[in-house]
Amino acid sequence: MEYQEAYAKALRLLNTRFLSAGELTRKLRQRGADDTVIEAVLETLRQERFIDDERLAVAVYEYYARKRQYGHRYIVTRLQRRYLPVPEREEVEPFDEETVAAELVERRFDTAADPRKVARFLQNRGFSPFVISSILSERHWD
């Protein structure tokens, strides 16, 4: 695949959704582009500001944080799946994981819920063991 064709495919892919450089590399490779062409296309797209992994990482992090359903670990995993760097704490709006976890537990479980089930739910949502134990002890489930 030549540069112009790879560039056109990259623009079509970016037209659908913002992609990281890693995601775009993977997709172009699947479509038959070689690495030198991919690097040239990525460099052009970076210069044109169609690709900015740091900006995208901050946007994705803040999107999941605003949903108020996930902990930091879950969000980091989602970023890693998209080949994005984890933004520094100063770059993103801070959110209180413990408050988010408490709200989730309030909405989802009654007071007679099995603490193991609550802990598993919070763990699957990416909350740290410290936050989980704090929530369980607040509700006297420890």
GROMACS .gro file of C-alpha atoms in nm:
model
  142
    1MET     CA    1   0.000   0.000   0.000
    2GLU     CA    2   0.137   0.339  -0.097
    3TYR     CA    3   0.153   0.651   0.118
    4GLN     CA    4  -0.145   0.828  -0.044
    5GLU     CA    5  -0.370   0.524  -0.009
    6ALA     CA    6  -0.266   0.469   0.353
    7TYR     CA    7  -0.317   0.837   0.432
    8ALA     CA    8  -0.666   0.830   0.277
    9LYS     CA    9  -0.756   0.515   0.477
   10ALA     CA   10  -0.626   0.676   0.795
   11LEU     CA   11  -0.842   0.983   0.738
   12ARG     CA   12  -1.148   0.765   0.678
   13LEU     CA   13  -1.076   0.575   1.000
   14LEU     CA   14  -1.030   0.899   1.193
   15ASN     CA   15  -1.352   1.035   1.046
   16THR     CA   16  -1.545   0.765   1.231
   17ARG     CA   17  -1.378   0.800   1.571
   18PHE     CA   18  -1.072   0.955   1.732
   19LEU     CA   19  -0.800   0.691   1.736
   20SER     CA   20  -0.466   0.670   1.911
   21ALA     CA   21  -0.148   0.626   1.710
   22GLY     CA   22  -0.134   0.263   1.828
   23GLU     CA   23  -0.489   0.189   1.718
   24LEU     CA   24  -0.432   0.353   1.383
   25THR     CA   25  -0.108   0.161   1.333
   26ARG     CA   26  -0.285  -0.168   1.406
   27LYS     CA   27  -0.571  -0.089   1.169
   28LEU     CA   28  -0.342   0.020   0.886
   29ARG     CA   29  -0.128  -0.292   0.933
   30GLN     CA   30  -0.441  -0.507   0.905
   31ARG     CA   31  -0.518  -0.333   0.578
   32GLY     CA   32  -0.178  -0.415   0.433
   33ALA     CA   33   0.036  -0.106   0.492
   34ASP     CA   34   0.401  -0.158   0.580
   35ASP     CA   35   0.570   0.005   0.877
   36THR     CA   36   0.761   0.275   0.691
   37VAL     CA   37   0.445   0.399   0.521
   38ILE     CA   38   0.256   0.387   0.850
   39GLU     CA   39   0.524   0.594   1.026
   40ALA     CA   40   0.516   0.853   0.749
   41VAL     CA   41   0.136   0.874   0.764
   42LEU     CA   42   0.139   0.903   1.145
   43GLU     CA   43   0.398   1.178   1.133
   44THR     CA   44   0.189   1.376   0.885
   45LEU     CA   45  -0.125   1.325   1.094
   46ARG     CA   46   0.058   1.440   1.408
   47GLN     CA   47   0.176   1.755   1.232
   48GLU     CA   48  -0.180   1.821   1.112
   49ARG     CA   49  -0.301   1.755   1.471
   50PHE     CA   50  -0.534   1.475   1.367
   51ILE     CA   51  -0.351   1.251   1.614
   52ASP     CA   52  -0.266   1.365   1.966
   53ASP     CA   53  -0.245   1.074   2.208
   54GLU     CA   54  -0.199   1.290   2.517
   55ARG     CA   55  -0.507   1.501   2.443
   56LEU     CA   56  -0.711   1.190   2.360
   57ALA     CA   57  -0.597   1.018   2.681
   58VAL     CA   58  -0.715   1.313   2.891
   59ALA     CA   59  -1.050   1.320   2.708
   60VAL     CA   60  -1.105   0.945   2.753
   61TYR     CA   61  -1.005   0.958   3.121
   62GLU     CA   62  -1.241   1.247   3.191
   63TYR     CA   63  -1.523   1.078   2.998
   64TYR     CA   64  -1.510   0.770   3.221
   65ALA     CA   65  -1.460   0.980   3.535
   66ARG     CA   66  -1.769   1.191   3.451
   67LYS     CA   67  -1.978   0.876   3.416
   68ARG     CA   68  -1.920   0.818   3.789
   69GLN     CA   69  -1.934   0.442   3.754
   70TYR     CA   70  -1.568   0.340   3.741
   71GLY     CA   71  -1.253   0.363   3.946
   72HIS     CA   72  -0.908   0.477   3.842
   73ARG     CA   73  -0.784   0.123   3.766
   74TYR     CA   74  -1.069   0.054   3.524
   75ILE     CA   75  -1.005   0.380   3.341
   76VAL     CA   76  -0.632   0.306   3.317
   77THR     CA   77  -0.710  -0.036   3.170
   78ARG     CA   78  -0.936   0.123   2.910
   79LEU     CA   79  -0.659   0.367   2.817
   80GLN     CA   80  -0.407   0.084   2.784
   81ARG     CA   81  -0.641  -0.109   2.554
   82ARG     CA   82  -0.644   0.193   2.326
   83TYR     CA   83  -0.263   0.226   2.338
   84LEU     CA   84  -0.294   0.558   2.518
   85PRO     CA   85  -0.065   0.695   2.789
   86VAL     CA   86  -0.204   0.742   3.137
   87PRO     CA   87  -0.237   1.117   3.196
   88GLU     CA   88  -0.074   1.272   3.500
   89ARG     CA   89  -0.311   1.353   3.787
   90GLU     CA   90  -0.256   1.725   3.723
   91GLU     CA   91  -0.381   1.695   3.364
   92VAL     CA   92  -0.725   1.554   3.448
   93GLU     CA   93  -1.012   1.671   3.661
   94PRO     CA   94  -0.978   1.500   3.998
   95PHE     CA   95  -1.260   1.277   4.112
   96ASP     CA   96  -1.315   1.119   4.450
   97GLU     CA   97  -1.315   0.743   4.397
   98GLU     CA   98  -1.451   0.675   4.741
   99THR     CA   99  -1.755   0.898   4.687
  100VAL     CA  100  -1.821   0.740   4.347
  101ALA     CA  101  -1.794   0.390   4.495
  102ALA     CA  102  -2.027   0.481   4.783
  103GLU     CA  103  -2.287   0.619   4.541
  104LEU     CA  104  -2.268   0.303   4.331
  105VAL     CA  105  -2.314   0.081   4.634
  106GLU     CA  106  -2.607   0.291   4.756
  107ARG     CA  107  -2.784   0.262   4.422
  108ARG     CA  108  -2.705  -0.101   4.358
  109PHE     CA  109  -2.717  -0.284   4.693
  110ASP     CA  110  -2.936  -0.288   4.999
  111THR     CA  111  -2.802  -0.311   5.353
  112ALA     CA  112  -2.842  -0.692   5.363
  113ALA     CA  113  -2.618  -0.748   5.059
  114ASP     CA  114  -2.336  -0.998   5.078
  115PRO     CA  115  -2.014  -0.801   5.137
  116ARG     CA  116  -1.820  -1.036   4.907
  117LYS     CA  117  -2.059  -0.954   4.625
  118VAL     CA  118  -2.023  -0.581   4.690
  119ALA     CA  119  -1.643  -0.611   4.700
  120ARG     CA  120  -1.638  -0.811   4.375
  121PHE     CA  121  -1.864  -0.556   4.207
  122LEU     CA  122  -1.639  -0.267   4.310
  123GLN     CA  123  -1.325  -0.458   4.213
  124ASN     CA  124  -1.467  -0.526   3.865
  125ARG     CA  125  -1.538  -0.154   3.833
  126GLY     CA  126  -1.172  -0.074   3.896
  127PHE     CA  127  -1.179   0.056   4.252
  128SER     CA  128  -0.870   0.007   4.464
  129PRO     CA  129  -0.861  -0.237   4.756
  130PHE     CA  130  -0.827   0.062   4.992
  131VAL     CA  131  -1.152   0.217   4.862
  132ILE     CA  132  -1.332  -0.119   4.875
  133SER     CA  133  -1.230  -0.187   5.234
  134SER     CA  134  -1.326   0.168   5.328
  135ILE     CA  135  -1.674   0.128   5.177
  136LEU     CA  136  -1.723  -0.210   5.345
  137SER     CA  137  -1.614  -0.081   5.685
  138GLU     CA  138  -1.840   0.227   5.655
  139ARG     CA  139  -2.136  -0.004   5.609
  140HIS     CA  140  -2.013  -0.245   5.878
  141TRP     CA  141  -1.967  -0.527   5.627
  142ASP     CA  142  -1.608  -0.600   5.719
   0.00000   0.00000   0.00000
